[in-house]
mmCIF file of C-alpha atoms in Angstrom:
data_model
loop_
_atom_site.group_PDB
_atom_site.id
_atom_site.type_symbol
_atom_site.label_atom_id
_atom_site.label_comp_id
_atom_site.label_asym_id
_atom_site.label_seq_id
_atom_site.Cartn_x
_atom_site.Cartn_y
_atom_site.Cartn_z
ATOM 1 C CA MET V 48 -8.260 -1.496 -16.266
ATOM 2 C CA LEU V 49 -11.177 -2.966 -14.324
ATOM 3 C CA SER V 50 -10.019 -6.520 -15.036
ATOM 4 C CA LEU V 51 -7.192 -6.165 -12.496
ATOM 5 C CA LEU V 52 -9.687 -4.987 -9.866
ATOM 6 C CA TYR V 53 -11.966 -7.900 -10.720
ATOM 7 C CA GLN V 54 -9.089 -10.386 -10.391
ATOM 8 C CA ASN V 55 -8.136 -8.882 -7.041
ATOM 9 C CA ILE V 56 -11.564 -9.077 -5.429
ATOM 10 C CA SER V 57 -12.298 -12.482 -6.974
ATOM 11 C CA ARG V 58 -9.692 -13.918 -4.629
ATOM 12 C CA TYR V 59 -12.092 -13.165 -1.763
ATOM 13 C CA ILE V 60 -15.673 -13.139 -3.083
ATOM 14 C CA HIS V 61 -17.621 -14.010 -6.208
ATOM 15 C CA LEU V 62 -19.532 -11.318 -8.049
ATOM 16 C CA SER V 63 -21.578 -11.737 -11.182
ATOM 17 C CA GLU V 64 -20.787 -9.431 -14.096
ATOM 18 C CA GLU V 65 -23.765 -7.266 -13.168
ATOM 19 C CA GLU V 66 -22.724 -7.121 -9.510
ATOM 20 C CA PHE V 67 -19.165 -6.221 -10.464
ATOM 21 C CA ASP V 68 -20.478 -3.395 -12.652
ATOM 22 C CA GLN V 69 -22.427 -2.080 -9.657
ATOM 23 C CA PHE V 70 -19.385 -2.470 -7.393
ATOM 24 C CA SER V 71 -16.929 -0.781 -9.768
ATOM 25 C CA LYS V 72 -19.168 2.122 -10.811
ATOM 26 C CA PRO V 73 -18.234 4.472 -7.903
ATOM 27 C CA PHE V 74 -14.477 4.046 -8.490
ATOM 28 C CA GLN V 75 -12.792 6.998 -10.190
ATOM 29 C CA LEU V 76 -9.635 6.621 -12.261
ATOM 30 C CA LYS V 77 -6.904 9.029 -11.189
ATOM 31 C CA SER V 78 -3.404 9.433 -12.609
ATOM 32 C CA PHE V 79 -0.472 10.647 -10.552
ATOM 33 C CA LYS V 80 2.872 11.869 -11.819
ATOM 34 C CA LYS V 81 6.156 10.789 -10.246
ATOM 35 C CA LYS V 82 6.634 12.529 -6.849
ATOM 36 C CA GLU V 83 3.013 13.689 -6.774
ATOM 37 C CA THR V 84 1.394 13.520 -3.354
ATOM 38 C CA VAL V 85 -1.817 11.539 -2.989
ATOM 39 C CA LEU V 86 -2.190 12.180 0.748
ATOM 40 C CA LYS V 87 -0.253 14.575 2.957
ATOM 41 C CA GLU V 88 0.243 14.366 6.709
ATOM 42 C CA GLY V 89 -2.371 16.545 8.424
ATOM 43 C CA ASP V 90 -4.965 16.115 5.677
ATOM 44 C CA TYR V 91 -7.999 13.881 6.093
ATOM 45 C CA CYS V 92 -7.980 10.655 4.118
ATOM 46 C CA LEU V 93 -11.299 10.418 2.277
ATOM 47 C CA PHE V 94 -10.550 7.465 -0.020
ATOM 48 C CA GLU V 95 -9.278 3.994 -0.556
ATOM 49 C CA GLY V 96 -7.367 3.384 -3.737
ATOM 50 C CA PHE V 97 -6.592 0.337 -5.839
ATOM 51 C CA VAL V 98 -3.266 0.591 -7.695
ATOM 52 C CA LEU V 99 -3.573 -0.255 -11.389
ATOM 53 C CA ASN V 100 0.035 0.463 -12.266
ATOM 54 C CA GLY V 101 3.058 2.273 -10.926
ATOM 55 C CA CYS V 102 4.190 2.415 -7.333
ATOM 56 C CA PHE V 103 3.403 4.440 -4.234
ATOM 57 C CA LYS V 104 5.251 4.770 -0.961
ATOM 58 C CA ILE V 105 3.285 5.067 2.246
ATOM 59 C CA TYR V 106 5.440 6.740 4.890
ATOM 60 C CA TYR V 107 5.583 9.047 7.874
ATOM 61 C CA LEU V 108 8.193 11.383 9.310
ATOM 62 C CA ASN V 109 9.533 10.280 12.685
ATOM 63 C CA GLU V 110 10.311 12.677 15.560
ATOM 64 C CA ASP V 111 13.749 13.382 14.090
ATOM 65 C CA GLY V 112 12.224 14.266 10.724
ATOM 66 C CA PHE V 113 13.438 11.111 9.004
ATOM 67 C CA GLU V 114 11.230 9.247 6.583
ATOM 68 C CA GLN V 115 10.020 5.811 7.683
ATOM 69 C CA THR V 116 8.379 3.854 4.878
ATOM 70 C CA LEU V 117 5.616 1.514 6.041
ATOM 71 C CA TYR V 118 5.151 -0.171 2.682
ATOM 72 C CA PHE V 119 5.237 0.226 -1.052
ATOM 73 C CA ALA V 120 1.979 -0.212 -2.955
ATOM 74 C CA ILE V 121 2.491 -1.735 -6.366
ATOM 75 C CA GLU V 122 0.059 -3.009 -9.005
ATOM 76 C CA GLY V 123 -2.834 -4.825 -7.351
ATOM 77 C CA TRP V 124 -2.273 -3.291 -3.897
ATOM 78 C CA TRP V 125 -4.516 -0.855 -2.005
ATOM 79 C CA ILE V 126 -3.595 2.548 -0.577
ATOM 80 C CA THR V 127 -5.212 4.523 2.233
ATOM 81 C CA ASP V 128 -4.651 5.791 5.757
ATOM 82 C CA ILE V 129 -7.144 3.528 7.478
ATOM 83 C CA ASP V 130 -6.964 5.390 10.816
ATOM 84 C CA SER V 131 -7.749 8.727 9.200
ATOM 85 C CA LEU V 132 -10.424 7.224 6.953
ATOM 86 C CA LEU V 133 -12.295 5.309 9.655
ATOM 87 C CA ASN V 134 -11.840 7.650 12.602
ATOM 88 C CA ASP V 135 -12.097 10.981 10.759
ATOM 89 C CA VAL V 136 -8.773 12.221 12.167
ATOM 90 C CA PRO V 137 -5.920 14.009 10.394
ATOM 91 C CA SER V 138 -3.544 11.637 8.681
ATOM 92 C CA ILE V 139 -0.092 10.975 10.067
ATOM 93 C CA LEU V 140 0.842 9.263 6.819
ATOM 94 C CA ASN V 141 1.969 10.522 3.452
ATOM 95 C CA ILE V 142 1.265 8.716 0.194
ATOM 96 C CA GLU V 143 3.450 9.644 -2.752
ATOM 97 C CA ALA V 144 3.740 8.287 -6.296
ATOM 98 C CA LEU V 145 7.254 6.996 -6.938
ATOM 99 C CA MET V 146 6.628 6.839 -10.676
ATOM 100 C CA ASP V 147 3.809 7.782 -12.999
ATOM 101 C CA SER V 148 0.922 5.719 -11.639
ATOM 102 C CA GLU V 149 -2.797 5.089 -11.981
ATOM 103 C CA VAL V 150 -5.189 4.250 -9.203
ATOM 104 C CA LEU V 151 -8.917 3.636 -8.858
ATOM 105 C CA LEU V 152 -10.251 5.706 -5.957
ATOM 106 C CA ILE V 153 -13.430 5.131 -3.986
ATOM 107 C CA SER V 154 -14.710 7.552 -1.359
ATOM 108 C CA LYS V 155 -15.726 6.497 2.121
ATOM 109 C CA LYS V 156 -19.286 7.619 1.362
ATOM 110 C CA ASP V 157 -19.473 5.515 -1.810
ATOM 111 C CA LYS V 158 -17.968 2.523 -0.047
ATOM 112 C CA GLU V 159 -20.553 2.785 2.735
ATOM 113 C CA ALA V 160 -23.305 2.958 0.108
ATOM 114 C CA LEU V 161 -21.954 -0.246 -1.438
ATOM 115 C CA TYR V 162 -22.096 -1.927 1.979
ATOM 116 C CA GLU V 163 -25.801 -1.113 2.118
ATOM 117 C CA ALA V 164 -26.567 -2.109 -1.450
ATOM 118 C CA MET V 165 -24.321 -5.175 -1.639
ATOM 119 C CA PRO V 166 -23.742 -7.073 1.628
ATOM 120 C CA GLN V 167 -20.989 -9.201 0.063
ATOM 121 C CA ILE V 168 -18.871 -6.037 -0.313
ATOM 122 C CA GLU V 169 -18.738 -5.685 3.463
ATOM 123 C CA LYS V 170 -17.401 -9.262 3.547
ATOM 124 C CA LEU V 171 -14.821 -8.350 0.888
ATOM 125 C CA PHE V 172 -13.437 -5.403 2.823
ATOM 126 C CA ARG V 173 -13.538 -7.343 6.110
ATOM 127 C CA ILE V 174 -11.359 -10.053 4.586
ATOM 128 C CA MET V 175 -9.032 -7.464 3.050
ATOM 129 C CA ASN V 176 -8.728 -5.639 6.384
ATOM 130 C CA GLN V 177 -7.922 -8.904 8.143
ATOM 131 C CA ARG V 178 -5.195 -9.673 5.597
ATOM 132 C CA SER V 179 -3.870 -6.139 5.971
ATOM 133 C CA SER V 180 -3.728 -6.542 9.759
ATOM 134 C CA VAL V 181 -1.731 -9.747 9.354
ATOM 135 C CA ALA V 182 0.678 -8.037 6.951
ATOM 136 C CA LEU V 183 1.169 -5.096 9.308
ATOM 137 C CA GLN V 184 1.737 -7.428 12.252
ATOM 138 C CA ARG V 185 4.374 -9.291 10.265
ATOM 139 C CA ARG V 186 5.957 -5.979 9.268
ATOM 140 C CA ILE V 187 6.191 -4.873 12.915
ATOM 141 C CA LEU V 188 7.674 -8.206 13.976
ATOM 142 C CA SER V 189 10.196 -8.006 11.156
ATOM 143 C CA LEU V 190 11.243 -4.461 12.092
ATOM 144 C CA THR V 191 11.557 -5.236 15.780
ATOM 145 C CA GLY V 192 12.865 -8.784 15.735
ATOM 146 C CA LYS V 193 14.940 -9.398 12.622
ATOM 147 C CA THR V 194 18.338 -8.274 11.481
ATOM 148 C CA ALA V 195 18.705 -5.775 8.675
ATOM 149 C CA ASP V 196 20.078 -8.571 6.481
ATOM 150 C CA LYS V 197 16.935 -10.673 6.975
ATOM 151 C CA ARG V 198 14.676 -7.639 6.418
ATOM 152 C CA TYR V 199 16.511 -6.912 3.175
ATOM 153 C CA VAL V 200 16.042 -10.484 1.927
ATOM 154 C CA GLU V 201 12.333 -10.311 2.875
ATOM 155 C CA PHE V 202 12.043 -7.028 0.956
ATOM 156 C CA LEU V 203 13.534 -8.655 -2.160
ATOM 157 C CA GLU V 204 11.101 -11.572 -1.863
ATOM 158 C CA LYS V 205 8.039 -9.388 -1.204
ATOM 159 C CA TYR V 206 8.782 -6.881 -3.973
ATOM 160 C CA PRO V 207 10.604 -8.764 -6.757
ATOM 161 C CA GLY V 208 12.213 -6.387 -9.228
ATOM 162 C CA LEU V 209 11.203 -3.245 -7.340
ATOM 163 C CA GLU V 210 14.653 -2.532 -5.913
ATOM 164 C CA GLN V 211 15.947 -1.542 -9.360
ATOM 165 C CA LYS V 212 13.204 1.096 -9.608
ATOM 166 C CA LEU V 213 13.841 2.657 -6.187
ATOM 167 C CA THR V 214 16.613 4.784 -4.812
ATOM 168 C CA GLN V 215 18.918 3.352 -2.167
ATOM 169 C CA GLN V 216 17.428 5.881 0.277
ATOM 170 C CA GLN V 217 13.882 4.594 -0.372
ATOM 171 C CA VAL V 218 14.900 0.970 0.239
ATOM 172 C CA ALA V 219 16.805 1.977 3.398
ATOM 173 C CA SER V 220 13.775 3.898 4.669
ATOM 174 C CA TYR V 221 11.640 0.783 4.277
ATOM 175 C CA LEU V 222 14.233 -1.329 6.103
ATOM 176 C CA GLY V 223 14.627 1.209 8.921
ATOM 177 C CA ILE V 224 18.335 1.713 8.309
ATOM 178 C CA THR V 225 20.607 4.339 6.755
ATOM 179 C CA HIS V 226 21.533 4.079 3.097
ATOM 180 C CA GLU V 227 25.176 3.712 4.154
ATOM 181 C CA PHE V 228 24.291 0.660 6.234
ATOM 182 C CA LEU V 229 22.226 -0.709 3.344
ATOM 183 C CA SER V 230 25.393 -0.740 1.231
ATOM 184 C CA LYS V 231 27.064 -2.909 3.878
ATOM 185 C CA VAL V 232 24.051 -5.239 4.022
ATOM 186 C CA ARG V 233 24.066 -5.656 0.236
ATOM 187 C CA LYS V 234 27.777 -6.376 0.269
ATOM 188 C CA ARG V 235 27.457 -9.005 3.030
ATOM 189 C CA ILE V 236 24.598 -10.733 1.216
ATOM 190 C CA SER V 237 26.373 -10.699 -2.164
ATOM 191 C CA LEU V 238 29.428 -12.275 -0.517
ATOM 192 C CA GLY V 239 27.231 -14.872 1.161
ATOM 193 C CA LYS V 240 28.235 -13.967 4.706
#
């Protein structure tokens, strides 16, 4: 289970076996059942989580009460509400398991202690936050500047094989469209129009 975490962070920094043991020690393994809530709007986010297996949706409810999915977190991805975690404010996001899933959780306090004990960990999370900012910027540009057809194709490329595990409503929520319109998009793309 820790090998996936090691592979993930090794993309950004090098840790010896001893350093990785020190880094991974504060992480707690947590299992979530399908539809179980990890974080609820209004609660304070006190963790960052590394997804070992399964899938989570990170979403909010818009003013009309409709779900808007920001992203899906699959194996090797991280979950959190960074605004709530860093600024100690109630979360506006919800994090829900879409299938039975396992995640390694680290508290803000433990992460801060790692920063003090291991300076390279601060570098790790800085790089990860920069990559996350780029991904969110691209997501915003996609939502505001691309057609639903192009967003659907991007979704298929970003999450290969995930569509078969999600409901049509969940995919539509990610794309920012209705599930009825998603059916039309799928039809157009399958016909090559």
